[in-house]
Amino acid sequence: MKALILGDLSPTDCTNPIFASKDTDALFHDTVSLFEGNDINFVNLECALTDSEISIEKFGPPLKACSEVADVLKSLGVNVCGLSNNHIFDFGKKGAIDTMKELDRCGIAYTGFGDNYEDSRKNWYFEKNGEKVAIVAVCEHEYSYALDNRMGSRPWDEFETMDDIREAKKEADRVIVIYHGGKELCGYPSPRLRKACRAMVKNGADLVVCQHSHCIGCYESFEGSHILYGQGNFHFVKPAFVTSPDIWDTCLAIKYDTKTNTVEFVPLCVCEDGMEIAKGEAKKAIMYSFEKRNADLESGEWKNGWREFCESEQNSYYITNAQSAAGLDRDGIAASAFAHYLDCEAHTDVWRELFKTANYRNEL
């Protein structure tokens, strides 16, 4: 089978009206051609499709878009959306239910969401011509994840996700894992994330794709499988809150041949208010940086890159810790941030890198 895997899609102030008018040419330019001839076209839907104005309590912007987004995805040929991410529940139950209704209306399947934690753990299967492919979509613990008694996204679990991957491998010829996590705007995985992705391969994943970081990361082939640590945004054009457009505005489309177990990376970049296939110097620059990070991953230099990134982010972590410790958190914001940092794996990864225990200094 042929599968196209694409990253985060979230209409913004400048693109939501274009989605509402269903102008696919203005939004996607020549990337439309990527959807042709595939059996699976997967997109991570990084927002709620709702008219609700009531958002949940969280750090970061709540994301939503018009219902016509579902029609646009259908016209492109998208047949399955990932809903395991940190924004699908931004407008609570109503927003999530509205989103699923719109996808149902357009006949688009979705995965990575359920009525409760156990229900969210359903794998998505696609079968054609005697071949069966499974998609296991999980996200880190950042606001949207399902609880034992509440709907939400399918959360990553270091034990039970491995069980789910093994079950998928019993049923399917190929298993694709979509992991929505990793530190935003970091081109390298944390040490924990790299171990987790390799463990997923050892448990049966043929392709592991890390999304959420909003930038292109690095790739490795491991035990005959593929791991991409950071795919970048597919369509998340010019949001007002972004201050690093260079890395935000590029991504990799993944063309996966399940029969031969081969991948092809197609670089994309922002063009006006849409996306296009990168060409010429833009393509060379994207792929050069990507291949450099891939080499860093192989040589071990990636650890220095991860450390440097964490140090560049240290102010917010130090301030939160200091305010909580000094009793200066009069409005409770620092305590809430502290709890969030402990809940979410990507933040905890940074926390552990910055705040080393005495064990790292004990040499006696």
CSV table of C-alpha atoms in Angstrom, one decimal:
chain,number,residue,atom,x,y,z
A,1,MET,CA,0.0,0.0,0.0
A,2,LYS,CA,0.9,3.6,-0.4
A,3,ALA,CA,0.5,5.9,2.6
A,4,LEU,CA,1.0,9.7,2.9
A,5,ILE,CA,1.6,10.9,6.4
A,6,LEU,CA,1.3,14.6,7.1
A,7,GLY,CA,1.8,16.6,10.3
A,8,ASP,CA,-0.1,19.3,12.1
A,9,LEU,CA,-3.0,21.1,10.3
A,10,SER,CA,-4.6,24.1,12.1
A,11,PRO,CA,-6.2,27.0,10.3
A,12,THR,CA,-5.2,30.5,11.5
A,13,ASP,CA,-6.6,34.0,11.4
A,14,CYS,CA,-5.3,34.4,7.9
A,15,THR,CA,-6.2,31.0,6.5
A,16,ASN,CA,-9.5,30.1,8.2
A,17,PRO,CA,-11.5,32.3,5.8
A,18,ILE,CA,-9.8,30.6,2.9
A,19,PHE,CA,-10.8,27.2,4.4
A,20,ALA,CA,-14.3,28.5,4.8
A,21,SER,CA,-14.4,29.4,1.0
A,22,LYS,CA,-12.9,25.9,0.3
A,23,ASP,CA,-10.2,27.4,-2.0
A,24,THR,CA,-7.8,24.4,-2.0
A,25,ASP,CA,-5.6,25.9,-4.7
A,26,ALA,CA,-4.8,28.9,-2.6
A,27,LEU,CA,-4.3,26.8,0.5
A,28,PHE,CA,-2.3,23.9,-0.9
A,29,HIS,CA,-0.9,24.9,-4.3
A,30,ASP,CA,1.0,21.9,-5.8
A,31,THR,CA,1.0,19.9,-2.6
A,32,VAL,CA,-2.4,18.6,-3.8
A,33,SER,CA,-0.5,16.2,-6.1
A,34,LEU,CA,0.9,14.4,-3.0
A,35,PHE,CA,-2.5,13.0,-2.2
A,36,GLU,CA,-3.0,11.3,-5.5
A,37,GLY,CA,-2.7,7.6,-5.9
A,38,ASN,CA,-2.4,6.7,-2.2
A,39,ASP,CA,-4.4,4.2,-0.2
A,40,ILE,CA,-4.0,6.1,3.1
A,41,ASN,CA,-3.8,9.9,3.4
A,42,PHE,CA,-3.3,10.8,7.1
A,43,VAL,CA,-3.3,14.3,8.6
A,44,ASN,CA,-3.0,15.4,12.2
A,45,LEU,CA,-6.0,17.7,12.9
A,46,GLU,CA,-4.5,20.1,15.5
A,47,CYS,CA,-7.6,22.0,16.4
A,48,ALA,CA,-11.3,21.7,17.1
A,49,LEU,CA,-13.9,22.3,14.3
A,50,THR,CA,-16.5,24.1,16.4
A,51,ASP,CA,-18.3,27.4,16.9
A,52,SER,CA,-17.9,27.2,20.6
A,53,GLU,CA,-16.4,30.2,22.4
A,54,ILE,CA,-15.8,28.5,25.7
A,55,SER,CA,-12.2,27.2,25.9
A,56,ILE,CA,-10.6,25.0,28.6
A,57,GLU,CA,-8.1,26.2,31.2
A,58,LYS,CA,-4.6,25.8,29.8
A,59,PHE,CA,-1.3,27.4,28.9
A,60,GLY,CA,-1.0,28.2,25.2
A,61,PRO,CA,-3.5,29.3,22.7
A,62,PRO,CA,-6.8,27.5,22.2
A,63,LEU,CA,-7.2,26.4,18.6
A,64,LYS,CA,-10.4,26.1,16.6
A,65,ALA,CA,-11.5,26.4,13.0
A,66,CYS,CA,-14.6,26.4,10.7
A,67,SER,CA,-16.5,23.3,9.9
A,68,GLU,CA,-15.6,23.6,6.2
A,69,VAL,CA,-12.1,22.3,7.1
A,70,ALA,CA,-13.6,18.8,7.0
A,71,ASP,CA,-14.9,19.4,3.4
A,72,VAL,CA,-11.5,20.6,2.3
A,73,LEU,CA,-9.7,17.6,3.8
A,74,LYS,CA,-12.2,15.3,2.0
A,75,SER,CA,-11.7,17.1,-1.3
A,76,LEU,CA,-7.9,16.6,-0.9
A,77,GLY,CA,-8.4,12.8,-0.4
A,78,VAL,CA,-7.7,12.7,3.4
A,79,ASN,CA,-9.3,9.5,4.7
A,80,VAL,CA,-8.1,9.4,8.3
A,81,CYS,CA,-7.3,12.2,10.8
A,82,GLY,CA,-5.3,11.9,14.0
A,83,LEU,CA,-7.0,13.4,17.0
A,84,SER,CA,-4.4,12.4,19.5
A,85,ASN,CA,-2.9,15.8,20.2
A,86,ASN,CA,-2.8,18.7,22.7
A,87,HIS,CA,-5.4,20.9,21.0
A,88,ILE,CA,-8.3,18.7,20.0
A,89,PHE,CA,-9.9,19.3,23.4
A,90,ASP,CA,-9.3,23.0,23.5
A,91,PHE,CA,-13.0,23.7,23.5
A,92,GLY,CA,-13.9,20.8,25.8
A,93,LYS,CA,-16.4,18.1,25.1
A,94,LYS,CA,-18.5,20.3,22.8
A,95,GLY,CA,-15.6,21.1,20.6
A,96,ALA,CA,-14.4,17.5,20.4
A,97,ILE,CA,-17.9,16.2,19.6
A,98,ASP,CA,-18.5,18.9,17.0
A,99,THR,CA,-15.2,17.9,15.4
A,100,MET,CA,-16.1,14.3,15.2
A,101,LYS,CA,-19.5,15.1,13.8
A,102,GLU,CA,-17.9,17.1,11.0
A,103,LEU,CA,-15.5,14.4,10.1
A,104,ASP,CA,-18.3,11.8,10.2
A,105,ARG,CA,-20.4,14.0,7.9
A,106,CYS,CA,-17.6,14.0,5.3
A,107,GLY,CA,-16.8,10.3,5.7
A,108,ILE,CA,-13.3,10.8,7.1
A,109,ALA,CA,-12.2,8.3,9.7
A,110,TYR,CA,-10.3,9.4,12.8
A,111,THR,CA,-8.2,7.8,15.5
A,112,GLY,CA,-6.6,8.6,18.8
A,113,PHE,CA,-9.7,9.7,20.7
A,114,GLY,CA,-12.3,8.0,22.8
A,115,ASP,CA,-15.0,8.3,25.4
A,116,ASN,CA,-12.5,7.5,28.1
A,117,TYR,CA,-9.0,6.2,28.5
A,118,GLU,CA,-9.7,2.5,27.5
A,119,ASP,CA,-12.0,3.6,24.6
A,120,SER,CA,-9.2,5.9,23.3
A,121,ARG,CA,-6.9,2.9,22.9
A,122,LYS,CA,-8.5,1.6,19.7
A,123,ASN,CA,-6.1,1.1,16.9
A,124,TRP,CA,-7.1,2.1,13.3
A,125,TYR,CA,-6.8,-0.5,10.7
A,126,PHE,CA,-7.0,-0.3,6.9
A,127,GLU,CA,-7.1,-3.4,4.7
A,128,LYS,CA,-6.7,-3.7,0.9
A,129,ASN,CA,-5.8,-6.5,-1.5
A,130,GLY,CA,-4.9,-8.8,1.4
A,131,GLU,CA,-2.6,-6.3,3.1
A,132,LYS,CA,-3.4,-4.7,6.5
A,133,VAL,CA,-2.0,-1.6,8.0
A,134,ALA,CA,-2.5,-0.3,11.6
A,135,ILE,CA,-2.1,3.3,12.9
A,136,VAL,CA,-1.5,3.7,16.6
A,137,ALA,CA,-1.9,7.4,17.5
A,138,VAL,CA,-0.8,8.6,20.9
A,139,CYS,CA,0.0,12.0,22.5
A,140,GLU,CA,1.9,13.2,25.5
A,141,HIS,CA,0.1,14.4,28.7
A,142,GLU,CA,-0.8,17.9,27.7
A,143,TYR,CA,-4.4,18.9,28.5
A,144,SER,CA,-6.3,16.9,25.9
A,145,TYR,CA,-5.7,13.4,27.1
A,146,ALA,CA,-8.5,11.0,28.1
A,147,LEU,CA,-9.1,10.1,31.7
A,148,ASP,CA,-10.6,6.9,33.2
A,149,ASN,CA,-14.0,8.7,33.2
A,150,ARG,CA,-13.7,11.4,30.6
A,151,MET,CA,-13.3,11.6,26.9
A,152,GLY,CA,-10.1,12.7,25.4
A,153,SER,CA,-7.1,11.9,23.2
A,154,ARG,CA,-5.2,8.6,23.5
A,155,PRO,CA,-2.3,9.3,25.9
A,156,TRP,CA,1.1,7.8,25.6
A,157,ASP,CA,1.8,5.2,28.3
A,158,GLU,CA,5.3,3.7,28.5
A,159,PHE,CA,3.8,0.3,29.3
A,160,GLU,CA,0.3,0.0,27.8
A,161,THR,CA,1.3,1.7,24.5
A,162,MET,CA,3.8,-1.1,24.0
A,163,ASP,CA,1.0,-3.6,24.6
A,164,ASP,CA,-1.1,-1.8,22.0
A,165,ILE,CA,1.7,-1.8,19.4
A,166,ARG,CA,2.2,-5.6,19.9
A,167,GLU,CA,-1.5,-6.2,19.5
A,168,ALA,CA,-1.5,-4.1,16.3
A,169,LYS,CA,1.4,-6.1,15.0
A,170,LYS,CA,-0.5,-9.4,15.5
A,171,GLU,CA,-3.3,-8.0,13.4
A,172,ALA,CA,-1.5,-6.0,10.7
A,173,ASP,CA,1.4,-6.4,8.3
A,174,ARG,CA,2.7,-2.9,9.0
A,175,VAL,CA,2.3,-0.7,12.1
A,176,ILE,CA,2.6,3.1,11.9
A,177,VAL,CA,2.9,4.9,15.2
A,178,ILE,CA,2.0,8.6,15.3
A,179,TYR,CA,3.6,10.1,18.5
A,180,HIS,CA,2.4,13.6,19.3
A,181,GLY,CA,5.2,14.9,21.5
A,182,GLY,CA,8.7,16.1,21.9
A,183,LYS,CA,9.8,19.6,22.8
A,184,GLU,CA,8.4,22.4,20.6
A,185,LEU,CA,10.9,24.0,18.2
A,186,CYS,CA,13.7,21.6,19.1
A,187,GLY,CA,15.3,19.8,16.2
A,188,TYR,CA,16.6,16.9,18.4
A,189,PRO,CA,14.8,14.3,20.5
A,190,SER,CA,15.3,14.2,24.3
A,191,PRO,CA,17.2,11.1,25.5
A,192,ARG,CA,13.9,9.7,26.9
A,193,LEU,CA,12.1,10.2,23.6
A,194,ARG,CA,14.8,8.5,21.6
A,195,LYS,CA,14.6,5.5,23.9
A,196,ALA,CA,10.8,5.5,23.7
A,197,CYS,CA,10.8,5.5,19.9
A,198,ARG,CA,13.3,2.7,19.7
A,199,ALA,CA,11.3,0.7,22.2
A,200,MET,CA,8.2,1.1,20.0
A,201,VAL,CA,10.2,-0.3,17.1
A,202,LYS,CA,11.3,-3.2,19.2
A,203,ASN,CA,7.7,-3.9,20.1
A,204,GLY,CA,6.5,-4.0,16.4
A,205,ALA,CA,6.4,-0.5,14.9
A,206,ASP,CA,7.6,-0.2,11.3
A,207,LEU,CA,7.3,3.6,11.2
A,208,VAL,CA,7.4,6.0,14.1
A,209,VAL,CA,6.5,9.6,13.4
A,210,CYS,CA,6.9,12.3,16.0
A,211,GLN,CA,4.8,15.3,15.5
A,212,HIS,CA,4.0,18.4,17.7
A,213,SER,CA,7.4,20.0,17.7
A,214,HIS,CA,6.4,22.4,14.8
A,215,CYS,CA,9.8,21.9,13.2
A,216,ILE,CA,11.7,19.3,11.2
A,217,GLY,CA,13.9,17.2,13.4
A,218,CYS,CA,16.0,14.2,12.5
A,219,TYR,CA,15.7,10.7,11.2
A,220,GLU,CA,17.2,7.3,11.8
A,221,SER,CA,16.7,3.8,10.5
A,222,PHE,CA,16.6,1.4,13.5
A,223,GLU,CA,16.4,-2.4,13.3
A,224,GLY,CA,14.8,-2.2,9.8
A,225,SER,CA,12.2,0.4,10.8
A,226,HIS,CA,12.0,4.2,10.4
A,227,ILE,CA,11.9,6.9,13.1
A,228,LEU,CA,11.4,10.6,12.3
A,229,TYR,CA,11.9,12.8,15.4
A,230,GLY,CA,9.9,15.8,14.3
A,231,GLN,CA,7.9,16.2,11.1
A,232,GLY,CA,7.0,19.9,11.2
A,233,ASN,CA,3.7,21.5,10.4
A,234,PHE,CA,1.7,20.6,7.4
A,235,HIS,CA,-0.6,23.6,7.3
A,236,PHE,CA,-0.3,26.0,10.3
A,237,VAL,CA,0.4,29.2,8.4
A,238,LYS,CA,1.3,32.5,10.1
A,239,PRO,CA,-0.2,32.2,13.5
A,240,ALA,CA,0.0,35.4,15.5
A,241,PHE,CA,1.8,33.8,18.5
A,242,VAL,CA,4.8,32.5,16.5
A,243,THR,CA,8.1,34.3,16.7
A,244,SER,CA,10.3,31.8,14.9
A,245,PRO,CA,8.8,31.5,11.4
A,246,ASP,CA,11.9,30.1,9.7
A,247,ILE,CA,11.7,26.6,11.3
A,248,TRP,CA,7.9,26.8,11.8
A,249,ASP,CA,7.3,27.3,8.0
A,250,THR,CA,8.8,24.1,6.8
A,251,CYS,CA,7.9,20.4,7.1
A,252,LEU,CA,8.4,17.0,5.6
A,253,ALA,CA,5.6,15.0,3.9
A,254,ILE,CA,6.2,11.2,4.4
A,255,LYS,CA,5.5,8.9,1.5
A,256,TYR,CA,5.5,5.3,2.9
A,257,ASP,CA,5.4,2.2,0.8
A,258,THR,CA,4.2,-0.5,3.1
A,259,LYS,CA,5.0,-3.3,0.8
A,260,THR,CA,8.7,-2.5,0.5
A,261,ASN,CA,8.9,-0.7,3.9
A,262,THR,CA,10.6,2.3,2.3
A,263,VAL,CA,10.1,6.0,3.0
A,264,GLU,CA,10.5,9.2,1.0
A,265,PHE,CA,10.7,12.6,2.5
A,266,VAL,CA,9.2,15.5,0.5
A,267,PRO,CA,10.1,19.0,1.9
A,268,LEU,CA,7.3,21.6,2.0
A,269,CYS,CA,7.3,25.3,2.8
A,270,VAL,CA,4.9,28.2,3.3
A,271,CYS,CA,3.9,30.1,0.2
A,272,GLU,CA,1.8,33.2,0.7
A,273,ASP,CA,-1.2,31.8,2.8
A,274,GLY,CA,-0.6,28.2,1.9
A,275,MET,CA,1.9,25.4,1.4
A,276,GLU,CA,3.9,24.3,-1.6
A,277,ILE,CA,6.5,21.6,-2.4
A,278,ALA,CA,9.9,23.2,-1.8
A,279,LYS,CA,12.1,23.6,-4.8
A,280,GLY,CA,15.5,25.0,-5.8
A,281,GLU,CA,17.5,26.7,-3.0
A,282,ALA,CA,14.6,26.3,-0.5
A,283,LYS,CA,14.6,22.5,-1.0
A,284,LYS,CA,18.4,22.4,-0.7
A,285,ALA,CA,18.4,24.4,2.5
A,286,ILE,CA,15.7,22.2,4.1
A,287,MET,CA,17.3,18.9,3.2
A,288,TYR,CA,20.9,20.1,4.1
A,289,SER,CA,19.8,21.0,7.6
A,290,PHE,CA,17.8,17.8,7.9
A,291,GLU,CA,20.7,15.6,6.8
A,292,LYS,CA,23.1,17.5,9.2
A,293,ARG,CA,20.8,16.7,12.1
A,294,ASN,CA,20.6,13.1,10.9
A,295,ALA,CA,24.4,12.9,11.0
A,296,ASP,CA,24.4,14.4,14.5
A,297,LEU,CA,22.1,11.7,15.6
A,298,GLU,CA,24.4,9.0,14.4
A,299,SER,CA,27.6,10.6,15.8
A,300,GLY,CA,26.2,11.5,19.2
A,301,GLU,CA,26.5,15.2,18.7
A,302,TRP,CA,22.7,15.4,19.0
A,303,LYS,CA,23.1,15.3,22.8
A,304,ASN,CA,24.9,18.6,22.7
A,305,GLY,CA,22.2,20.1,20.5
A,306,TRP,CA,19.5,18.9,23.0
A,307,ARG,CA,21.5,20.4,25.9
A,308,GLU,CA,21.9,23.7,24.2
A,309,PHE,CA,18.2,23.9,23.4
A,310,CYS,CA,17.3,23.2,27.0
A,311,GLU,CA,19.7,25.9,28.3
A,312,SER,CA,18.1,28.4,25.9
A,313,GLU,CA,14.7,27.6,27.5
A,314,GLN,CA,15.9,27.7,31.1
A,315,ASN,CA,14.5,31.0,32.2
A,316,SER,CA,10.8,29.9,32.2
A,317,TYR,CA,11.7,26.8,34.2
A,318,TYR,CA,13.9,28.6,36.7
A,319,ILE,CA,11.3,31.4,37.2
A,320,THR,CA,8.5,28.9,37.8
A,321,ASN,CA,10.6,26.9,40.3
A,322,ALA,CA,11.8,30.1,42.1
A,323,GLN,CA,8.3,31.6,42.4
A,324,SER,CA,6.8,28.4,43.8
A,325,ALA,CA,9.6,28.0,46.3
A,326,ALA,CA,9.6,31.6,47.5
A,327,GLY,CA,5.9,31.8,48.0
A,328,LEU,CA,5.6,34.6,45.3
A,329,ASP,CA,2.9,32.8,43.4
A,330,ARG,CA,0.0,34.9,44.6
A,331,ASP,CA,-2.2,34.1,41.6
A,332,GLY,CA,-1.4,30.4,41.4
A,333,ILE,CA,0.1,30.6,37.9
A,334,ALA,CA,3.5,29.3,38.8
A,335,ALA,CA,2.0,26.4,40.7
A,336,SER,CA,-0.2,25.6,37.7
A,337,ALA,CA,2.8,25.8,35.4
A,338,PHE,CA,4.8,23.6,37.7
A,339,ALA,CA,2.1,20.9,37.7
A,340,HIS,CA,2.0,21.2,33.9
A,341,TYR,CA,5.7,20.7,33.6
A,342,LEU,CA,5.5,17.6,35.7
A,343,ASP,CA,2.5,16.2,33.8
A,344,CYS,CA,3.8,16.7,30.3
A,345,GLU,CA,6.7,14.4,29.1
A,346,ALA,CA,8.3,17.0,26.9
A,347,HIS,CA,8.5,19.6,29.7
A,348,THR,CA,9.8,17.0,32.2
A,349,ASP,CA,12.5,16.1,29.7
A,350,VAL,CA,13.8,19.7,29.8
A,351,TRP,CA,13.3,19.9,33.5
A,352,ARG,CA,15.5,16.8,34.1
A,353,GLU,CA,18.2,18.1,31.7
A,354,LEU,CA,18.4,21.4,33.6
A,355,PHE,CA,18.0,20.2,37.1
A,356,LYS,CA,20.4,17.4,37.6
A,357,THR,CA,20.4,15.6,40.9
A,358,ALA,CA,23.4,15.1,43.1
A,359,ASN,CA,23.8,11.6,41.6
A,360,TYR,CA,25.4,13.2,38.6
A,361,ARG,CA,28.1,14.8,40.8
A,362,ASN,CA,28.8,12.0,43.2
A,363,GLU,CA,32.1,10.5,42.3
A,364,LEU,CA,33.2,9.0,45.7
